[in-house]
mmCIF file of C-alpha atoms and ligand atoms in Angstrom:
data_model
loop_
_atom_site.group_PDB
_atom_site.id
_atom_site.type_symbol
_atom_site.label_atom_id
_atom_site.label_comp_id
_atom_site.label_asym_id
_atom_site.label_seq_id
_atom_site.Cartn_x
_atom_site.Cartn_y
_atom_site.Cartn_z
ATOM 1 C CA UNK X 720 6.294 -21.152 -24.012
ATOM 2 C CA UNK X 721 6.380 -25.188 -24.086
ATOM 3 C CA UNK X 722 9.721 -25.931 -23.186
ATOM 4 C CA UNK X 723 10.791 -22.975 -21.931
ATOM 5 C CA UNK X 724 12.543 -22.428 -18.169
ATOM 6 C CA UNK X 725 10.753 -20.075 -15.992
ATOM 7 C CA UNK X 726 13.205 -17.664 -14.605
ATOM 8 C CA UNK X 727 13.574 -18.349 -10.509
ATOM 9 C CA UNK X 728 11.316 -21.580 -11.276
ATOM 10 C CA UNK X 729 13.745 -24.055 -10.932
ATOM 11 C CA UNK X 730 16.519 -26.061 -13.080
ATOM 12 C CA UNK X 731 17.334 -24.549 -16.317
ATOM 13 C CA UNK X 732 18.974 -26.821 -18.900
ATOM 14 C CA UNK X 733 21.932 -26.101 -21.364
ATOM 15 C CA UNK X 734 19.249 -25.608 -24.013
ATOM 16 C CA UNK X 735 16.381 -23.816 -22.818
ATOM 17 C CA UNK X 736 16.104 -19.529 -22.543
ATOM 18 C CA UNK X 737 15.607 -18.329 -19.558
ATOM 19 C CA UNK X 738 12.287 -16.698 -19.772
ATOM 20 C CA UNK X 739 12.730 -13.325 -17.284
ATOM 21 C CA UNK X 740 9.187 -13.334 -15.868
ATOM 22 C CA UNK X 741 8.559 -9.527 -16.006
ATOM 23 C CA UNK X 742 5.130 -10.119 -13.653
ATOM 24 C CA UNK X 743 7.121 -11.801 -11.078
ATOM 25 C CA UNK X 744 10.203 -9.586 -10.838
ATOM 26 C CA UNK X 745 7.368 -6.360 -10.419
ATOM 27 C CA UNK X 746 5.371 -7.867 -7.858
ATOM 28 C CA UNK X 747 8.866 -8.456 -5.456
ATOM 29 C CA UNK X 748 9.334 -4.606 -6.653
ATOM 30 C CA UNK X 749 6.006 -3.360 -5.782
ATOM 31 C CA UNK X 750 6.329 -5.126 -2.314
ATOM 32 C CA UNK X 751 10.116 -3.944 -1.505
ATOM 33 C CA UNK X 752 8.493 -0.508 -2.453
ATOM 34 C CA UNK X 753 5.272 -1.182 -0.261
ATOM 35 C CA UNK X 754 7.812 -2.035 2.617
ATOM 36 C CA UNK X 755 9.923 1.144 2.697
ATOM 37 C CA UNK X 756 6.809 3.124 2.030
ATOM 38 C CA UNK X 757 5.436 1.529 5.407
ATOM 39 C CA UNK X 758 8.967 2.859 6.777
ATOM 40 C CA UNK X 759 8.291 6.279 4.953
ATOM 41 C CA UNK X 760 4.787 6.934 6.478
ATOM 42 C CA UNK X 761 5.896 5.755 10.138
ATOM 43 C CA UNK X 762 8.537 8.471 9.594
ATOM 44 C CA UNK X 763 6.425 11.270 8.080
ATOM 45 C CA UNK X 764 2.596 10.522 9.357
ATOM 46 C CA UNK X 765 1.937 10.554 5.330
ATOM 47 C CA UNK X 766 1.582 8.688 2.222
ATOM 48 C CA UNK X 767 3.531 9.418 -0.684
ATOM 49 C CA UNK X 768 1.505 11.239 -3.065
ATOM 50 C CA UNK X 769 1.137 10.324 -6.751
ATOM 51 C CA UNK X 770 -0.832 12.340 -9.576
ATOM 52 C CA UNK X 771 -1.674 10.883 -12.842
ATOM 53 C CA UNK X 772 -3.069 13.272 -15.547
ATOM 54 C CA UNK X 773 -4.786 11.912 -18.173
ATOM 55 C CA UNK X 774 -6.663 13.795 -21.022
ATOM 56 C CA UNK X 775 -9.000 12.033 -23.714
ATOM 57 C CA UNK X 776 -9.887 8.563 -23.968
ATOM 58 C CA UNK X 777 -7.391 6.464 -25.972
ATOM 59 C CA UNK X 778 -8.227 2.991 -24.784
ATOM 60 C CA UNK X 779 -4.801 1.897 -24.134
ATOM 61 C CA UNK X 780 -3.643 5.146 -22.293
ATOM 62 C CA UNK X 781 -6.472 4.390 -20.043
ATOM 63 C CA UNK X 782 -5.350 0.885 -19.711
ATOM 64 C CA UNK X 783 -2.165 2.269 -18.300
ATOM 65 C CA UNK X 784 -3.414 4.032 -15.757
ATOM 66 C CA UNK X 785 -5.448 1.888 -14.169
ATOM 67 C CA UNK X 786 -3.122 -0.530 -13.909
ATOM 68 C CA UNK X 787 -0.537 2.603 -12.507
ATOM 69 C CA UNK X 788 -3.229 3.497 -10.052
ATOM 70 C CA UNK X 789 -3.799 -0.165 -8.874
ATOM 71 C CA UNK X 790 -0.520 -0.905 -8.719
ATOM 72 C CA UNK X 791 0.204 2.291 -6.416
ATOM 73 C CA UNK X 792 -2.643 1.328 -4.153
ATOM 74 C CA UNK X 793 -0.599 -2.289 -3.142
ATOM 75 C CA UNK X 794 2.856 0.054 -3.397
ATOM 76 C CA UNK X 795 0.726 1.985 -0.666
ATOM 77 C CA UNK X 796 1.047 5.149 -2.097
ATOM 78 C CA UNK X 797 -1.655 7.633 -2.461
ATOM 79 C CA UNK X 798 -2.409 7.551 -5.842
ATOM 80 C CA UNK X 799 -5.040 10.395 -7.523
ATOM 81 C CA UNK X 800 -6.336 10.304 -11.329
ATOM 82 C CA UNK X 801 -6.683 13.447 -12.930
ATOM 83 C CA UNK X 802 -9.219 12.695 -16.377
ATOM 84 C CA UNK X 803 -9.520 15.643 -18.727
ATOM 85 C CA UNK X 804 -11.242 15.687 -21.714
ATOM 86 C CA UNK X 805 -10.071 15.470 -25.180
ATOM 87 C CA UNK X 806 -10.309 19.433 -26.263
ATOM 88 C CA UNK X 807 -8.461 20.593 -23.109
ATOM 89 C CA UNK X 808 -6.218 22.915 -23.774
ATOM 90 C CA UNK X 809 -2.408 23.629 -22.910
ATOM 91 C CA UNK X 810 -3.332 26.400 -20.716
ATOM 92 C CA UNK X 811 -5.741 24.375 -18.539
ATOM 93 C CA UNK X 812 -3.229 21.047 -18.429
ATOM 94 C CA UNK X 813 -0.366 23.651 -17.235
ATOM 95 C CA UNK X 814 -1.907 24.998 -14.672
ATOM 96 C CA UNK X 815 -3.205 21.368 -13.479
ATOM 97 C CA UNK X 816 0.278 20.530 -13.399
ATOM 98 C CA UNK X 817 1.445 23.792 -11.739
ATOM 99 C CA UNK X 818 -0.925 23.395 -9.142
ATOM 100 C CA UNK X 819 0.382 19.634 -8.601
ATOM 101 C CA UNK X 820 3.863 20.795 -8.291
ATOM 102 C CA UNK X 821 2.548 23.061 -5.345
ATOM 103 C CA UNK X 822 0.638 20.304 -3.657
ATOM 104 C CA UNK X 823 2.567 19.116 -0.263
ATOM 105 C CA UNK X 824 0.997 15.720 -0.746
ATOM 106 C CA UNK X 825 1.855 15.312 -4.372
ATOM 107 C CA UNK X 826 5.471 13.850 -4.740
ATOM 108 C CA UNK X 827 4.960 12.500 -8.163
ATOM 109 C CA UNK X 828 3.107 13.971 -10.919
ATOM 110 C CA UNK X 829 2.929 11.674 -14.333
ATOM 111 C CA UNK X 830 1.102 12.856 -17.488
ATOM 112 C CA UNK X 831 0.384 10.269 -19.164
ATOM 113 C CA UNK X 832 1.907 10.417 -23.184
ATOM 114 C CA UNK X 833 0.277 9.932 -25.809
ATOM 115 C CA UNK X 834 -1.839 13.719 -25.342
ATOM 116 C CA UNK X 835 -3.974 14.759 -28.271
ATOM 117 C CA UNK X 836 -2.510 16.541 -30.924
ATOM 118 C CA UNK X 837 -3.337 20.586 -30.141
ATOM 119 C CA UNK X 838 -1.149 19.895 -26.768
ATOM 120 C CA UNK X 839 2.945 19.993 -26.684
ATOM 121 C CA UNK X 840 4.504 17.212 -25.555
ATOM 122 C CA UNK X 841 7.689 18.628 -24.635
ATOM 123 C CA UNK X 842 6.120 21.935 -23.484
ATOM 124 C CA UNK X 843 3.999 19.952 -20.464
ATOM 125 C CA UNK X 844 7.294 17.731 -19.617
ATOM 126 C CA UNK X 845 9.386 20.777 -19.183
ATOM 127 C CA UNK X 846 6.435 22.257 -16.894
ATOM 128 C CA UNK X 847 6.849 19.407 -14.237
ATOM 129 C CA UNK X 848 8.942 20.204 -11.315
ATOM 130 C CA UNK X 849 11.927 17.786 -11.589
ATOM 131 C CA UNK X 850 11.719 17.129 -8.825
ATOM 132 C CA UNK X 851 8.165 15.529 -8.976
ATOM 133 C CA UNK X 852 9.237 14.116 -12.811
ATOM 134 C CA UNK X 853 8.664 10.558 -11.846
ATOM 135 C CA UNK X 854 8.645 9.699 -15.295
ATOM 136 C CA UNK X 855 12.023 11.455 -15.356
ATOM 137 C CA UNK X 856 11.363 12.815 -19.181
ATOM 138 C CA UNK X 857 12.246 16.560 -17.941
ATOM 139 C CA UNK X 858 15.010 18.129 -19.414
ATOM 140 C CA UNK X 859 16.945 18.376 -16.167
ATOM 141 C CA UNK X 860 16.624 14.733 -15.449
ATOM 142 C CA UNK X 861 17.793 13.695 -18.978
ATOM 143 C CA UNK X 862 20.722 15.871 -18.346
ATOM 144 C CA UNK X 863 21.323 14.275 -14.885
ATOM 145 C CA UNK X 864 21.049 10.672 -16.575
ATOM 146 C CA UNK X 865 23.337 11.150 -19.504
ATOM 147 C CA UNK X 866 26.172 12.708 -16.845
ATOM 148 C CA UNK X 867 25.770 9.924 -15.071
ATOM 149 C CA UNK X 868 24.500 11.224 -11.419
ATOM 150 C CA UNK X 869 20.374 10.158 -12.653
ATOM 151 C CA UNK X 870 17.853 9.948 -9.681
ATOM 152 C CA UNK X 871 14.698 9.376 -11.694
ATOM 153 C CA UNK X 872 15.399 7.543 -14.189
ATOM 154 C CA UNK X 873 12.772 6.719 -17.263
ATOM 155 C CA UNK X 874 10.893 3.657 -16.277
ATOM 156 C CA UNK X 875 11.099 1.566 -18.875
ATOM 157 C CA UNK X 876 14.771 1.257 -19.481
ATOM 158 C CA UNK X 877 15.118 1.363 -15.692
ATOM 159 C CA UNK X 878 13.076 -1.819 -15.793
ATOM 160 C CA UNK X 879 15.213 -3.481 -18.055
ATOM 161 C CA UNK X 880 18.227 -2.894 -16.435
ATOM 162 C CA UNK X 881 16.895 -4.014 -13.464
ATOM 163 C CA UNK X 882 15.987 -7.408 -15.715
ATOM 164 C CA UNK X 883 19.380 -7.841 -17.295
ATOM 165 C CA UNK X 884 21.041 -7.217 -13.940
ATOM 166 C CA UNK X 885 19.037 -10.034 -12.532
ATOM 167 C CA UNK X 886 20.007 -12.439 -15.157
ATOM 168 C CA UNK X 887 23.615 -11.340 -16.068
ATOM 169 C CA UNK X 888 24.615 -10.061 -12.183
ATOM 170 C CA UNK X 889 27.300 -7.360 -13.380
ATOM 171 C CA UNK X 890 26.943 -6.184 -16.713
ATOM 172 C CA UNK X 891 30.518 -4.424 -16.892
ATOM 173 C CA UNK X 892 32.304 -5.099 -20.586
ATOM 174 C CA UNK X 893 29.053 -6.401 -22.016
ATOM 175 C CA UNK X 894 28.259 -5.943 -25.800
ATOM 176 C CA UNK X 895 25.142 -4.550 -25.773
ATOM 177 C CA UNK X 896 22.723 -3.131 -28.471
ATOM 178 C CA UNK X 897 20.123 -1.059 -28.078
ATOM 179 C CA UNK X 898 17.262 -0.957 -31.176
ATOM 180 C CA UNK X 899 15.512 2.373 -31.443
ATOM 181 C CA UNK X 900 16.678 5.610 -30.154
ATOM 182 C CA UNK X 901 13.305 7.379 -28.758
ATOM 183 C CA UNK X 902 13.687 9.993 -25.805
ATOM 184 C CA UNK X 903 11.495 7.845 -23.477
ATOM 185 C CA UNK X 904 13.135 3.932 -24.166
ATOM 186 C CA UNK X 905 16.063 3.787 -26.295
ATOM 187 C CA UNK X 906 18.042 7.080 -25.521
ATOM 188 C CA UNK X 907 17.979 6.950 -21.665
ATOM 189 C CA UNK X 908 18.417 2.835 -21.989
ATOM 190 C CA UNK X 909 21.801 3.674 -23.909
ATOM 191 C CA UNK X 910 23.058 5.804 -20.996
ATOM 192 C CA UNK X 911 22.106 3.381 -18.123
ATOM 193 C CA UNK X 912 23.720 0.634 -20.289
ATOM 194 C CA UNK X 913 26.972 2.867 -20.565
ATOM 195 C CA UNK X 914 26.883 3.568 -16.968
ATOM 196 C CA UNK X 915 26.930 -0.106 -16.164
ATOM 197 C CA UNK X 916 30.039 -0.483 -18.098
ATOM 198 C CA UNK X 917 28.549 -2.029 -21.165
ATOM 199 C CA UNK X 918 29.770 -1.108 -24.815
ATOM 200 C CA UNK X 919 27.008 0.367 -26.126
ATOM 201 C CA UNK X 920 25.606 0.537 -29.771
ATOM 202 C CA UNK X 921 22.146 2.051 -30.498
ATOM 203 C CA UNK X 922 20.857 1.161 -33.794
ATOM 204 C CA UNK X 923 17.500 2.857 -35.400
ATOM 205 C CA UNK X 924 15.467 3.299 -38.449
ATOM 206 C CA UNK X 925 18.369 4.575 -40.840
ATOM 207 C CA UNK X 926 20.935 2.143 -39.841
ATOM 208 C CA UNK X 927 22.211 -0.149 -42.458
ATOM 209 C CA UNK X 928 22.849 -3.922 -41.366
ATOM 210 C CA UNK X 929 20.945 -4.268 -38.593
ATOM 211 C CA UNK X 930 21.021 -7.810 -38.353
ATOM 212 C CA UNK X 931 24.996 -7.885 -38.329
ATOM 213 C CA UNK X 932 25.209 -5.818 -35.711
ATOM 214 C CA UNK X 933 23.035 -7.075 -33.116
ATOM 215 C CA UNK X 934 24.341 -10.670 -33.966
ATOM 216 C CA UNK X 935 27.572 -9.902 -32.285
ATOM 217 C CA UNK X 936 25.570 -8.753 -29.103
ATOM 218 C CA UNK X 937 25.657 -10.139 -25.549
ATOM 219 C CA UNK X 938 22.528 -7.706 -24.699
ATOM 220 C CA UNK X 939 19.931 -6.493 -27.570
ATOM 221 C CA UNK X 940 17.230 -4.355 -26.329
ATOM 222 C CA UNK X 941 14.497 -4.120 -29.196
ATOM 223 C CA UNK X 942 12.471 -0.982 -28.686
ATOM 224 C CA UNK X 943 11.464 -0.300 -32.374
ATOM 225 C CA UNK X 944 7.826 -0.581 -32.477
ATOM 226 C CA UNK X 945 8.225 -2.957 -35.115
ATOM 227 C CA UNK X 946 6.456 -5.996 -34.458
ATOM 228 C CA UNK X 947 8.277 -9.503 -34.416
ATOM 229 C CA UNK X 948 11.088 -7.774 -36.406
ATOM 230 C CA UNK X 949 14.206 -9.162 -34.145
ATOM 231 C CA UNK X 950 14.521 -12.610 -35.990
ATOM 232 C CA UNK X 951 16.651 -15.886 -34.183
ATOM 233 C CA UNK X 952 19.540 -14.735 -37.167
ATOM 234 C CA UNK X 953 20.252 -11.412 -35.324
ATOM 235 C CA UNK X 954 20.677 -13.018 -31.756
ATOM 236 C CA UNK X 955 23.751 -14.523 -30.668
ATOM 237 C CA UNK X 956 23.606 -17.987 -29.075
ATOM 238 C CA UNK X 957 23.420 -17.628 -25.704
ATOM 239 C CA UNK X 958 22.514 -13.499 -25.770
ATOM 240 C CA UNK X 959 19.612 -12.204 -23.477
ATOM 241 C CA UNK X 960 17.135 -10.288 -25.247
ATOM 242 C CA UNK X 961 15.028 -7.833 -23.794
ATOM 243 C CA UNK X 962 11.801 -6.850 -25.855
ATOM 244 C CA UNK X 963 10.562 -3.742 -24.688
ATOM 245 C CA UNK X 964 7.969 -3.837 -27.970
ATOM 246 C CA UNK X 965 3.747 -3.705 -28.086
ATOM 247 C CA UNK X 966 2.531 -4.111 -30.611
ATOM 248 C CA UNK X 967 -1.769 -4.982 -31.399
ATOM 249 C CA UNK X 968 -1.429 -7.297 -34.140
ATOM 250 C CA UNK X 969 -4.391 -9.255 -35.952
ATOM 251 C CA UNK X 970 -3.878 -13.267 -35.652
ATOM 252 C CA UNK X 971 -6.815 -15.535 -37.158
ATOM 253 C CA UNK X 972 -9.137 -12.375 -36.854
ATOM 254 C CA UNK X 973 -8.153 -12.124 -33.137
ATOM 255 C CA UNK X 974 -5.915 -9.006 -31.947
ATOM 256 C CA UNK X 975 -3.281 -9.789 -30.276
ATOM 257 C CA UNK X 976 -0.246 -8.189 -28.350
ATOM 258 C CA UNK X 977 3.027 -9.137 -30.107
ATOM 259 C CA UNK X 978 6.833 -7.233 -29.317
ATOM 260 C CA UNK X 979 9.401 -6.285 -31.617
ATOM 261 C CA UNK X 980 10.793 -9.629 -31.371
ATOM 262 C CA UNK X 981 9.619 -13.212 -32.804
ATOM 263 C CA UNK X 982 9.793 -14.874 -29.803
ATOM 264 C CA UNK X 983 9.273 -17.750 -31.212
ATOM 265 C CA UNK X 984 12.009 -17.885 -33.245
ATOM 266 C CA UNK X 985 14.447 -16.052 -30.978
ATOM 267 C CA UNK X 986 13.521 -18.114 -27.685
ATOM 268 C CA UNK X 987 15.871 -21.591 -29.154
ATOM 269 C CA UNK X 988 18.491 -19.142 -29.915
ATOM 270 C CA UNK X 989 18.529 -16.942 -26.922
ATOM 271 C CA UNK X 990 20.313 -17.211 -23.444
ATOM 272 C CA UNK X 991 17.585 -15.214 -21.639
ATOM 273 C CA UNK X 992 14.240 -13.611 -23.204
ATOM 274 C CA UNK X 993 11.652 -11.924 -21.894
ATOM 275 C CA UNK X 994 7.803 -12.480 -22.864
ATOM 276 C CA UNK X 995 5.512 -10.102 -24.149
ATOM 277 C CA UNK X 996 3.194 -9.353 -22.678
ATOM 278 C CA UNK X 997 4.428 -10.292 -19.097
ATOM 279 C CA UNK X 998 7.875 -9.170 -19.710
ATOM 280 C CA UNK X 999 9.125 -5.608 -19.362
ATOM 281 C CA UNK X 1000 5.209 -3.639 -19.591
ATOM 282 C CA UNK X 1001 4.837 -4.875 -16.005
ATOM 283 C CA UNK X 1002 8.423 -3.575 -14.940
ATOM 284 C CA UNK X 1003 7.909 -0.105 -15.853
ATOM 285 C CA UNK X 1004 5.206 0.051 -14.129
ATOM 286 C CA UNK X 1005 6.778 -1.215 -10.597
ATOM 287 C CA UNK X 1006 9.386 1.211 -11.780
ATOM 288 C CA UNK X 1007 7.101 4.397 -11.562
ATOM 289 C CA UNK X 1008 6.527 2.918 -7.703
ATOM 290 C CA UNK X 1009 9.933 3.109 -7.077
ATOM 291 C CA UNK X 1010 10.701 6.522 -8.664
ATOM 292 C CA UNK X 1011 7.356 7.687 -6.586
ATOM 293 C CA UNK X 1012 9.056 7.056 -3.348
ATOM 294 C CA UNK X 1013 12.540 7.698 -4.286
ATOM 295 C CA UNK X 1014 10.944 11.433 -5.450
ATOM 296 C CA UNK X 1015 9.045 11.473 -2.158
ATOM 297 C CA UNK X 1016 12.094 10.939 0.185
ATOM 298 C CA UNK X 1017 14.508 13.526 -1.829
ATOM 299 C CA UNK X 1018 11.737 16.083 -1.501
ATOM 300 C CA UNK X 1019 11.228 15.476 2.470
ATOM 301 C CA UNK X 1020 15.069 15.100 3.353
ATOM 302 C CA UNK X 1021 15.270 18.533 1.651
HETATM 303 P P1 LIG M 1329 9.188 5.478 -31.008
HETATM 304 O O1 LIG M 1329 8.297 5.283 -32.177
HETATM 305 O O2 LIG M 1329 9.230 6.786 -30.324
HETATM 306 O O3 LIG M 1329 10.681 5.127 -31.448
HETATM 307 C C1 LIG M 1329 10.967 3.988 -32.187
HETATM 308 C C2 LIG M 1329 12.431 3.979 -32.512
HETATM 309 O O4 LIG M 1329 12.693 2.793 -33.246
HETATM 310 C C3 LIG M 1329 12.898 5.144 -33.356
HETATM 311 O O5 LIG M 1329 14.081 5.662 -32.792
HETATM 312 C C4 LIG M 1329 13.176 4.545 -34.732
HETATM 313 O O6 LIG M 1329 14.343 5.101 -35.328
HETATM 314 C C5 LIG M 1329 13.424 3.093 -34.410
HETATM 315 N N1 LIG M 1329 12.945 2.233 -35.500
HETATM 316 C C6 LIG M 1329 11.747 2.255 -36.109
HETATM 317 N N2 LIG M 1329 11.701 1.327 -37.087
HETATM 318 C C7 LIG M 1329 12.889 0.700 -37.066
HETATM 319 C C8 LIG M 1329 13.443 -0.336 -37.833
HETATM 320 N N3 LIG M 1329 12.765 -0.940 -38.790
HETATM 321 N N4 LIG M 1329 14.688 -0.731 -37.550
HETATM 322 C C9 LIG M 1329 15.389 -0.132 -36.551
HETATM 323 N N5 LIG M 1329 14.919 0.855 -35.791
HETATM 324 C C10 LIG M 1329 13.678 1.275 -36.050
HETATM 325 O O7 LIG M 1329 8.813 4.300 -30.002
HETATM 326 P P2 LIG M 1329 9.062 4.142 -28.424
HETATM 327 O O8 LIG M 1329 8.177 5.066 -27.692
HETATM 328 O O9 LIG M 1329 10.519 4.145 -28.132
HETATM 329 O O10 LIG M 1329 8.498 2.672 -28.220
HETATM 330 C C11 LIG M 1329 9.070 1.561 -28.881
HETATM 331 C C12 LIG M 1329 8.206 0.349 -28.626
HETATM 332 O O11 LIG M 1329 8.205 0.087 -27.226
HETATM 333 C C13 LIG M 1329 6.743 0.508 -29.018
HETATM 334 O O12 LIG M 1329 6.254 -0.738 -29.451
HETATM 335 C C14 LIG M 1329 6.068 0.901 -27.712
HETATM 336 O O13 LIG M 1329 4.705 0.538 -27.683
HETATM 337 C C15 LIG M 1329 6.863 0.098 -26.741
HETATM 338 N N6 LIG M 1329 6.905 0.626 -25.385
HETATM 339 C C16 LIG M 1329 6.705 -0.252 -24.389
HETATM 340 C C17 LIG M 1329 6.779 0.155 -23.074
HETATM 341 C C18 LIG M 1329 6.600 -0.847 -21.977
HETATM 342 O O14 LIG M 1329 6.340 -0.477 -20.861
HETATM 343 N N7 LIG M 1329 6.761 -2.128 -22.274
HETATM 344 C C19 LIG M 1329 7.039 1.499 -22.770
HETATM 345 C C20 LIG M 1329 7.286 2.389 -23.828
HETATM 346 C C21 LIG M 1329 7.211 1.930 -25.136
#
């Protein structure tokens, strides 16, 4: 990152990207959150309550949620981990979730994706209350997003809007282009894109020309899964480029954590960047903090 500007760091030459600084932006999130939270309990006499589920043992699922636990602990939430083994069944993670969406004190209930392969993804989403979908992946809250009136809003693309509205301000009549079209990043980042005014292309796995379009992008948001595959010949001069991408690469018999764009290569080209890691993973994140609270004040102005 030699020769780099730090977003918020200081002076930032003609020359340099702006490197968005994903850890910094979610700590100021966490704390705004921690703040009203303080404002919530005075209110209520309560925390908010959030419950993350988590069945089997993949190592970077668990990652996750210890970082989502700690992170709801300084949000000053109350955060409580649900582990279930590897075998459980639908049956048995339904009714944990039921029984979540009955719970006073839970406000949020997250279960955490991937699940092992004999349970339905879509079958335990639609099971969450919507009201309680913090992850907002239910049915009811895509519909809500993609007519424009979202409350809780997927956390990753609400992370990187909240980036690209630091760095651009007002994003009305931007160009921007969205790689991948997944339910959880690249579908609901379209529709916030849209409803800030942008004009909106989302290019996946079966589009031809890739590289042309994104080129004549003010905004590319690479969310392929593809590591390093955004290249400094698809980026404008001057465009900001979020990388929503991780990806566990092997470098000199070391693994390391690479994004769907070269950084490297893009960073000369590019207006604004952000890192990974350090760029959008800690953002979503912060995000779920915000949805948390946001969920628990709808459900106690009710
Ligand atoms: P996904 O596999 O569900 O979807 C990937 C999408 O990319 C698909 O729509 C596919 O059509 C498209 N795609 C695949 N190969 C492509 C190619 N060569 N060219 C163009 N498009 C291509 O993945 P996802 O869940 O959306 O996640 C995408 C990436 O973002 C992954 O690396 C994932 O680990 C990461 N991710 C990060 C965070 C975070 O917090 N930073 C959160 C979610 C996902």
């Amino acid at each position: 990152m030699l020769g780099c500007a730090i977003y918020n760091s200081g002076e930032i030459s003609d020359n340099m990207a702006v490197i968005i600084d994903g850890k910094q932006l979610s700590a100021q999130v966490v704390q705004e959150v921690a703040v009203e939270t303080r404002a919530f309990v005075e209110e209520f006499g309560f925390q908010p309550g959030l419950a993350v589920v988590l069945v089997g043992e993949d190592p970077a699922s668990q990652v996750y949620v210890r970082n989502k636990v700690k992170r709801a602990t300084e949000a000053g939430l109350h955060s409580i981990e649900y582990k279930l083994p590897v075998h459980t069944d639908q049956v048995t993670l339904n009714a944990l979730v039921d029984k979540l969406n009955n719970d006073p004190k839970v406000h949020g209930v997250l279960v955490q994706l991937p699940l092992p392969k004999q349970l339905n993804e879509e079958d335990i989403i639609a099971v969450i209350n919507p009201e309680k979908d913090v992850d907002g992946f239910h049915p009811i809250n895509v519909g809500r997003l993609s007519s424009g009136q979202g409350m809780l809003i997927p956390c990753t693309p609400l992370g990187c809007l909240m980036m690209l509205e630091r760095v651009l301000g007002n994003l009305s009549g931007k160009n921007a282009v969205v790689i991948g079209r997944s339910n959880i990043v690249g579908k609901p980042m379209a529709a916030l894109l849209l409803k800030a005014n942008c004009t909106v292309t989302i290019v996946h796995s079966r589009t031809q020309n890739i590289e042309a379009i994104c080129s004549g992008a003010d905004i590319v948001v690479a969310a392929a899964g593809q590591p390093q595959m955004v290249k400094s010949s698809w980026i404008k001069p001057g465009a900001t480029v979020i990388d929503v991408g991780i990806n566990a690469v092997e470098c000199d018999g070391k693994r390391k954590l690479v994004g769907d764009v070269d950084y490297t290569d893009v960073e000369p080209v590019a207006g604004a960047i952000t890192p990974v890691p350090g760029g959008v993973g800690p953002m979503t994140i912060a995000c779920l903090m915000k949805n948390t609270l946001i969920a628990a004040r709808a459900q106690m102005n009710k």
